[in-house]
Coordinates of C-alpha atoms in Angstrom, one line a residue:
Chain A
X4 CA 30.3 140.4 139.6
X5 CA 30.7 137.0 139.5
X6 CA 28.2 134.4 140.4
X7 CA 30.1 133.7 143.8
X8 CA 29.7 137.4 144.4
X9 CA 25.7 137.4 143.5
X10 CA 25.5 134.9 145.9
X11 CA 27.0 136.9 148.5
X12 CA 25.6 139.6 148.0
X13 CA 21.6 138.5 147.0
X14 CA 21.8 135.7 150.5
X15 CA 20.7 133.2 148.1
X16 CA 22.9 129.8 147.9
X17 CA 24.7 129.5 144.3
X18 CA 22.1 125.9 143.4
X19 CA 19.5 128.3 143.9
X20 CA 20.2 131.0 141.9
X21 CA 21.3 128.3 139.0
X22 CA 18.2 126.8 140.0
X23 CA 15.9 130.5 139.1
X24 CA 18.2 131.1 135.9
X25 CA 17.3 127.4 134.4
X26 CA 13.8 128.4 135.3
X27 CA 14.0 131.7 134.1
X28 CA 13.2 133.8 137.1
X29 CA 16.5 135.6 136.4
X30 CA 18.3 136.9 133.4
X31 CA 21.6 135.1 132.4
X32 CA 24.3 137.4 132.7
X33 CA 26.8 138.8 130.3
X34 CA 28.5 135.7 128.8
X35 CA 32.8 136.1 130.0
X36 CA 33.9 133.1 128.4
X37 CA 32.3 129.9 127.8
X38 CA 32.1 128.8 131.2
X39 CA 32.0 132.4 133.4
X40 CA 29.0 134.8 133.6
X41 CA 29.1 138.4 134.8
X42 CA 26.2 140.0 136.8
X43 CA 25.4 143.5 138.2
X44 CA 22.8 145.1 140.5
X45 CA 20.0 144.4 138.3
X46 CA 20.8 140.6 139.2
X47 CA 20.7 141.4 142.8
X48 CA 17.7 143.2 143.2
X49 CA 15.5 140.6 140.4
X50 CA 16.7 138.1 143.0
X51 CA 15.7 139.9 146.2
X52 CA 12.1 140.1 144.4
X53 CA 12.2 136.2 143.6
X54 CA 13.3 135.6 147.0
X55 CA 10.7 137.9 149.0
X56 CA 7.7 136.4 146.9
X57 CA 9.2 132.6 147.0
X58 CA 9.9 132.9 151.1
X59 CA 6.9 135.9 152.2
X60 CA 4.5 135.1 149.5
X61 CA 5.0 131.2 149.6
X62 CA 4.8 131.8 145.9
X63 CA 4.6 129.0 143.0
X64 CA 7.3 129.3 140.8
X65 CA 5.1 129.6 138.0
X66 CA 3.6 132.1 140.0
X67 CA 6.9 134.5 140.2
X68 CA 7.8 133.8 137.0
X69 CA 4.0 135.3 135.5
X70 CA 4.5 138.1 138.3
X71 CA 7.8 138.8 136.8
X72 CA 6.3 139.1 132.9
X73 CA 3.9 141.3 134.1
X74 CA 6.4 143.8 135.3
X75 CA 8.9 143.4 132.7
X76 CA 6.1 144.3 130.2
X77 CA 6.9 147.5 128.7
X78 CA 3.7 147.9 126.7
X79 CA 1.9 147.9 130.7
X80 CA 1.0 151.2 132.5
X81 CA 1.1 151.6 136.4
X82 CA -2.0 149.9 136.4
X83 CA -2.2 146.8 133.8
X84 CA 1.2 146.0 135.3
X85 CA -0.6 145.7 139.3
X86 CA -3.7 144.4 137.4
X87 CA -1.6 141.6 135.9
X88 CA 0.7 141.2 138.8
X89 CA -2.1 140.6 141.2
X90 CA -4.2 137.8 138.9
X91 CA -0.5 136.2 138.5
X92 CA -0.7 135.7 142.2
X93 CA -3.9 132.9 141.5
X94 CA -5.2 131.6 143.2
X95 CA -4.5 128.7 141.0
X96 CA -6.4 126.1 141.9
X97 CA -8.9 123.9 140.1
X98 CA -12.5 124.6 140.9
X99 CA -14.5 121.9 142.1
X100 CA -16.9 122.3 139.4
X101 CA -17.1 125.9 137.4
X102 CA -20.5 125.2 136.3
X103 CA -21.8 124.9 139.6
X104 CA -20.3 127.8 141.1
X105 CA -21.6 129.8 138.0
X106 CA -25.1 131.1 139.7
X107 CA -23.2 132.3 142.6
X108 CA -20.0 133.6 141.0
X109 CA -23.0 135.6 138.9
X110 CA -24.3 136.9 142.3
X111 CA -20.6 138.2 143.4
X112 CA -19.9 140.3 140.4
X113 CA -23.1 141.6 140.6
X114 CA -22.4 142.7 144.2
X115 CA -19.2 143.9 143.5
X116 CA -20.3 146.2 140.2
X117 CA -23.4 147.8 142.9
X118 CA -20.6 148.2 145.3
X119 CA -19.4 150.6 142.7
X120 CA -15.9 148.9 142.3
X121 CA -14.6 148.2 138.6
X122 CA -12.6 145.0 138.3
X123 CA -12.2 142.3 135.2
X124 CA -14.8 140.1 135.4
X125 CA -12.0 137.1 135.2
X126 CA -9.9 138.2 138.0
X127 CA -9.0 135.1 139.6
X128 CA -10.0 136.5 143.0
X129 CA -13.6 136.3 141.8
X130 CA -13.5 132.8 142.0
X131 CA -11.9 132.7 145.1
X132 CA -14.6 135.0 147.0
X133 CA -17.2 132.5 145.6
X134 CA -15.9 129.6 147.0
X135 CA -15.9 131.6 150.4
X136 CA -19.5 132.1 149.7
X137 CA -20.2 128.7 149.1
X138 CA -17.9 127.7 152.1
X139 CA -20.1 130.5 154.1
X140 CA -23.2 128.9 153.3
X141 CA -22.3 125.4 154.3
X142 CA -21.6 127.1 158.0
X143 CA -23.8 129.7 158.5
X144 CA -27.0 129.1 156.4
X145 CA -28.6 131.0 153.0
X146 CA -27.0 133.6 152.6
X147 CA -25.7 136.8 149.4
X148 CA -22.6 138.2 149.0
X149 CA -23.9 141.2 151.4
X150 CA -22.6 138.8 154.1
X151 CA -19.1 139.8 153.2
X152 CA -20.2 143.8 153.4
X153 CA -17.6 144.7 156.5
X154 CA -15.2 142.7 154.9
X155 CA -15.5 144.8 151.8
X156 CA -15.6 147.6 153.6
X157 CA -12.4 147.0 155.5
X158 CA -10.4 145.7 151.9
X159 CA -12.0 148.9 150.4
X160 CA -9.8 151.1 152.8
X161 CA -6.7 149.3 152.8
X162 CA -6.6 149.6 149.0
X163 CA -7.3 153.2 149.0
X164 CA -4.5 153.8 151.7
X165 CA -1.8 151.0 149.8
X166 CA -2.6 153.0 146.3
X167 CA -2.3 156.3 147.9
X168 CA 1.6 156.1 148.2
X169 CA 2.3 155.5 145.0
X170 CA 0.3 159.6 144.4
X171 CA 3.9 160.4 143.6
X172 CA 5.7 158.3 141.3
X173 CA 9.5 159.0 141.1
X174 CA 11.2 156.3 140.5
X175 CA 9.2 153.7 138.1
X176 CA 11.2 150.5 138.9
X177 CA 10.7 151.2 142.3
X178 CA 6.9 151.6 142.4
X179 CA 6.7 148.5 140.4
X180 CA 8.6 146.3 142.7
X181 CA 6.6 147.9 145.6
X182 CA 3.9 147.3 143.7
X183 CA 4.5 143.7 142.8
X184 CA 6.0 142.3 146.1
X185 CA 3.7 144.9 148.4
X186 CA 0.5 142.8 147.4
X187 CA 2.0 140.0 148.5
X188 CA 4.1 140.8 151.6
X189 CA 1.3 143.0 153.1
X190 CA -1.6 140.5 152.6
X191 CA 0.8 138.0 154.9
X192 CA 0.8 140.5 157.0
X193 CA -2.8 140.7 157.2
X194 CA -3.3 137.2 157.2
X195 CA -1.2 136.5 160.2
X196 CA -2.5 139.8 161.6
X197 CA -6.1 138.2 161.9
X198 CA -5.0 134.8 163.2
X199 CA -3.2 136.7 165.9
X200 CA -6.5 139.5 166.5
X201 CA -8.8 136.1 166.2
X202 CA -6.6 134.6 169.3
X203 CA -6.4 137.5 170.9
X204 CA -10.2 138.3 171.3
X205 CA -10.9 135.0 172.1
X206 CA -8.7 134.7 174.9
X207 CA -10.7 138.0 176.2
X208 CA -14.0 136.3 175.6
X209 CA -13.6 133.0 176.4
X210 CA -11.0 132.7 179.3
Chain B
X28 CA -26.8 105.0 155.2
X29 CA -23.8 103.4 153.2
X30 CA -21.3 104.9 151.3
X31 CA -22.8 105.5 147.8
X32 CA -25.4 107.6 150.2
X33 CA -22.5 109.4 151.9
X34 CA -21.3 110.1 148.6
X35 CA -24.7 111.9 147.3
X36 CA -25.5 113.1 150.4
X37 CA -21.8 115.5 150.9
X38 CA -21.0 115.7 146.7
X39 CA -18.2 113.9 147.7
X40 CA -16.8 111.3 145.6
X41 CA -16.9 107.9 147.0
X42 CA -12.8 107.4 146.0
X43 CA -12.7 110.8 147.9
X44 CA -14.3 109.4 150.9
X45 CA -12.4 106.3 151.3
X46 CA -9.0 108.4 151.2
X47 CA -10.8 110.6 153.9
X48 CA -11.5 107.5 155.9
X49 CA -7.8 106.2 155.3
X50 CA -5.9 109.2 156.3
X51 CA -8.1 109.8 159.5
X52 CA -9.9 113.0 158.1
X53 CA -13.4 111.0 159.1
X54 CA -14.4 108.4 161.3
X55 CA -14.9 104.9 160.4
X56 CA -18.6 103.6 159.7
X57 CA -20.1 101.0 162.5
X58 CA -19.1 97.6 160.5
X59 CA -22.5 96.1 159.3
X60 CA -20.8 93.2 157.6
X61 CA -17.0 92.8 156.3
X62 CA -17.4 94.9 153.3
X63 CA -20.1 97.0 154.4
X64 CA -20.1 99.8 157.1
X65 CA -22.9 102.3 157.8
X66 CA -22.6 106.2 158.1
X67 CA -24.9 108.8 160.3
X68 CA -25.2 112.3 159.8
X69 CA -22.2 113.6 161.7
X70 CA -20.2 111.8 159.1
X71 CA -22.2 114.4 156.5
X72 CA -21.2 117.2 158.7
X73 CA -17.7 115.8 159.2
X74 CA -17.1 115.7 155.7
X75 CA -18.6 119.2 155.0
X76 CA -15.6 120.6 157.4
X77 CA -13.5 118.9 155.2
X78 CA -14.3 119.5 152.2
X79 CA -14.8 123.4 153.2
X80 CA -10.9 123.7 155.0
X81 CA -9.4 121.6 151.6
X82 CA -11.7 123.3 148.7
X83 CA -12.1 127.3 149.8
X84 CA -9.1 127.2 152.6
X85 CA -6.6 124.9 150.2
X86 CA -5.0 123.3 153.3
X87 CA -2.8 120.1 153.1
X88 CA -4.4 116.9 154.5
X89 CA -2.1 117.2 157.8
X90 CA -3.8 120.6 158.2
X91 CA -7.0 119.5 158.2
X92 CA -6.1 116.7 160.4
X93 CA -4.4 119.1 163.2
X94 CA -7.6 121.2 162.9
X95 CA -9.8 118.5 163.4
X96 CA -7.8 117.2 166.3
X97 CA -8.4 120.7 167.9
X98 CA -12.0 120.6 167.3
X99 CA -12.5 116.9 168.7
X100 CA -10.0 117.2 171.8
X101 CA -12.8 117.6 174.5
X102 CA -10.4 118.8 177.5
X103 CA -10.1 122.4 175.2
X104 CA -12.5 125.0 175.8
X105 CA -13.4 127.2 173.7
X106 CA -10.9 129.4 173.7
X107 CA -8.1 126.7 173.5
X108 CA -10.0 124.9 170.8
X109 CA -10.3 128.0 168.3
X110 CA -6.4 128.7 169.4
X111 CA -4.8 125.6 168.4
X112 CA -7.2 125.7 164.9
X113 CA -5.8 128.2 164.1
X114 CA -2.1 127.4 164.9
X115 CA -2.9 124.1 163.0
X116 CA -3.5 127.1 159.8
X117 CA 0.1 127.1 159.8
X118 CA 1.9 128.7 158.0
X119 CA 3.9 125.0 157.5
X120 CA 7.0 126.4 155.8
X121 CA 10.7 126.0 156.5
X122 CA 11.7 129.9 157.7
X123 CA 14.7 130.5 155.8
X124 CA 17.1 131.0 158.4
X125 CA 15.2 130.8 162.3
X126 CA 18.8 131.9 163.7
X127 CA 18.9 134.9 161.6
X128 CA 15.0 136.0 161.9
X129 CA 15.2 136.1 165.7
X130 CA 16.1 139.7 166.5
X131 CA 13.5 140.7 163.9
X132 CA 11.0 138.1 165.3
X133 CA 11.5 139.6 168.9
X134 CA 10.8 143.0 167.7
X135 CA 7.4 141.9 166.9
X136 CA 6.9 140.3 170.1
X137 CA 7.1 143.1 171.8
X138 CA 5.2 145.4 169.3
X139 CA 2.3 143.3 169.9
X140 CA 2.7 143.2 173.2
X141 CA 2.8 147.2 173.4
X142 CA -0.3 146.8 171.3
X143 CA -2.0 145.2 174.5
X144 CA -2.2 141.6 172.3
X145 CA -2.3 138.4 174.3
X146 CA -1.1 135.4 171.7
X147 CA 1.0 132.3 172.5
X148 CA 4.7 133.7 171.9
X149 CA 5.0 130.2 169.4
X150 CA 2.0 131.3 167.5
X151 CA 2.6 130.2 163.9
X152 CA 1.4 133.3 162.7
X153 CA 4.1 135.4 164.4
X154 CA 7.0 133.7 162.2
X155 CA 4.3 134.9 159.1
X156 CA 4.8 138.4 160.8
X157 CA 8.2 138.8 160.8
X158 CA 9.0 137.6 157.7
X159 CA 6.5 139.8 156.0
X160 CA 8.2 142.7 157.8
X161 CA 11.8 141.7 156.5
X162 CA 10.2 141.0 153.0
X163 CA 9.5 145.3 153.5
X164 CA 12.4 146.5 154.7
X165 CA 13.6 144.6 151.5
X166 CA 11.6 147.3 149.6
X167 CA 10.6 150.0 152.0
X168 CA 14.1 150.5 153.8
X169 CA 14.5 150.2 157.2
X170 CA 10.9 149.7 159.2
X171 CA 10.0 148.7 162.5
X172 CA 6.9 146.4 163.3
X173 CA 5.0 150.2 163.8
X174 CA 4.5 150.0 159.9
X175 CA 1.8 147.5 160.6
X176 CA 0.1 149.7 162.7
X177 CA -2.7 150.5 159.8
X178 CA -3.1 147.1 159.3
X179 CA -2.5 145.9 163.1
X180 CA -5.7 148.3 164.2
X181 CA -8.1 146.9 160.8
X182 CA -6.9 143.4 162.3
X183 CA -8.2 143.9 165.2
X184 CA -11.8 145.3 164.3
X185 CA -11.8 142.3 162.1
X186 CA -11.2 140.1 165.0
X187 CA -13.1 141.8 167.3
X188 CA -16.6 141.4 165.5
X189 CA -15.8 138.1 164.3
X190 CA -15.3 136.5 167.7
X191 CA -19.0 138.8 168.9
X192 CA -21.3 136.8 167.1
X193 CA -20.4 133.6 169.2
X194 CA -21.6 135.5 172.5
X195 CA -24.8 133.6 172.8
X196 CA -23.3 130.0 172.3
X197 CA -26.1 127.7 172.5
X198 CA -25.1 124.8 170.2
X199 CA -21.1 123.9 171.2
X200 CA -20.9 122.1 167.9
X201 CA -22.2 124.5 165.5
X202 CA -20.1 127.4 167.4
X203 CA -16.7 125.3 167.2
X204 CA -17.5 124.6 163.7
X205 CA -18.3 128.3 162.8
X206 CA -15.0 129.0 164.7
X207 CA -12.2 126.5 163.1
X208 CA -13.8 126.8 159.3
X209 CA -14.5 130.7 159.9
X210 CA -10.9 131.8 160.4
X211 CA -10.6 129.7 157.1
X212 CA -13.0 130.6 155.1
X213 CA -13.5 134.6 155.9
X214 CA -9.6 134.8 155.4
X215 CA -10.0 133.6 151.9
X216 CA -13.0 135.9 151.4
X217 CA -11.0 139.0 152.8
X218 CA -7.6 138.1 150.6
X219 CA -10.0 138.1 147.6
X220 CA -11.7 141.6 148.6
X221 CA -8.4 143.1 149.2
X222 CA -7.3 142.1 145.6
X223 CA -9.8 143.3 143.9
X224 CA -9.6 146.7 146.2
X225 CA -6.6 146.9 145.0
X226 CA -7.1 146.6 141.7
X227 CA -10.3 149.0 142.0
X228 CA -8.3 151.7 143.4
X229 CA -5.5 151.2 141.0
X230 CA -8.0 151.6 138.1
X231 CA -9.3 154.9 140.0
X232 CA -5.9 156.2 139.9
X233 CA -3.9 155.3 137.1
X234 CA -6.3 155.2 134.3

């Protein structure tokens, strides 16, 4: 197809989609002549990934475009590919001041490893759970990463049930794009899920 | 105390604090001379919210402004106050097509309704909602809001023991501080967990 036709066919405008192929978010297609491109399915499904992370996920796109390396890395099994995926996803921001933090980032991994769970020690969300902790202790006083125990619980079985779908892999491209955009477009979910329960049991307590 | 004291006493920068002071983020010091003004400890406090909201919950400026609004408008209660905090959250993003999203959007409406949820019908959060559940029909075929269920009911555990602890209010302040930098702060914590739970269980099953 043509690139009027991805367009059609992907819902993305035409400056968009030469927008992702400058950027590299999506293959060029099969040169026609010097000015024409051809594209096929492939191109229509990259681009419904790009979109649902960009528009769900609110995603960088840096961000898509290290998601996207990660599962278009052959040399990846099932589970580097979501490992890399998920640290593409950041957070990326700068920490106020790594050294710092270091005492209680120390305290986090420790909690996590005697929680039994096995993640790399640079996982980006490391950082971002000790910022919470440091945010926690601001509000409610001294205070280890046991405070967060429900919470783990709770993340602890959403993982197990997310994981257990994938028990029977089938179709490989499939799982991976689950894989990929399901981290993101379920933890919106969550998020907004929470706001929503948060408003919801406060209007019961408090009205 | 005067601003270099501010500046030692909240770890924030003094160029920091004047951009605070000149977007509205905290109040002006009482004048002392006409360079000099003088700052009290509910500026310390002030400036902990915001450094908490911009650092762990990485809001935009007008974010934190609309939050504090909620938390300094004295004719909320506490229900109203934690409401609009949280609608202040966001998320701030243009929906991609608001004509197109409304059949899906209405579909959530009245799952949550069914689910016996009282939230604003403009709550922020819903848009979220709804595009996360066209983002998985994108992947997971055709879906109705019931494929949140799993997460609808850990939502609303979540919610539910959050919003217990501010039974016994006996300080307004601290409780409507706990409340607008909690939903912030223990979101960031339980994106993080569920991360790393994923990663964990991907490790338990693919390895």
């Amino acid at each position: 197809m043509r690139l009027a036709e991805l367009s059609r066919a992907s819902g993305c405008p035409i400056s968009t989609i030469k927008y992702y192929l400058r950027e590299g978010l999506l293959p060029a297609g099969s040169e026609v002549n010097g000015t024409t491109a051809e594209y096929d399915e492939s191109h229509v499904r990259r681009l419904t990934m790009v979109r649902v992370l960009r528009e769900v996920g609110n995603l960088s796109v840096a961000s898509v475009r290290d998601v996207l390396l990660a599962i278009d890395d052959p040399s990846l099994g099932l589970h580097d590919t979501l490992a890399s995926a998920v640290h593409a996803l950041g957070p990326h921001r700068d920490l106020p001041d790594r050294e710092a933090i270091e005492p209680a980032r120390s305290e986090v991994v420790a909690w996590l490893a005697a929680s039994g769970w096995e993640v790399s020690p640079d996982a980006p969300s490391i950082d971002l759970l000790t910022l919470s902790l440091l945010g926690v202790r601001q509000f409610w006083g001294p205070a280890g990463p046991e405070i967060f125990d429900r919470y783990r619980d709770v993340a602890d079985e959403l993982g197990r049930g997310d994981l257990a779908q994938f028990d029977d892999v089938t179709d490989l491209e499939v799982t991976i794009g689950r894989m990929a955009v399901g981290t993101v477009v379920w933890e919106q979910a969550l998020i907004a899920l929470r706001r929503l329960a948060e408003e919801n049991h406060s209007r019961r307590r408090f009205t």
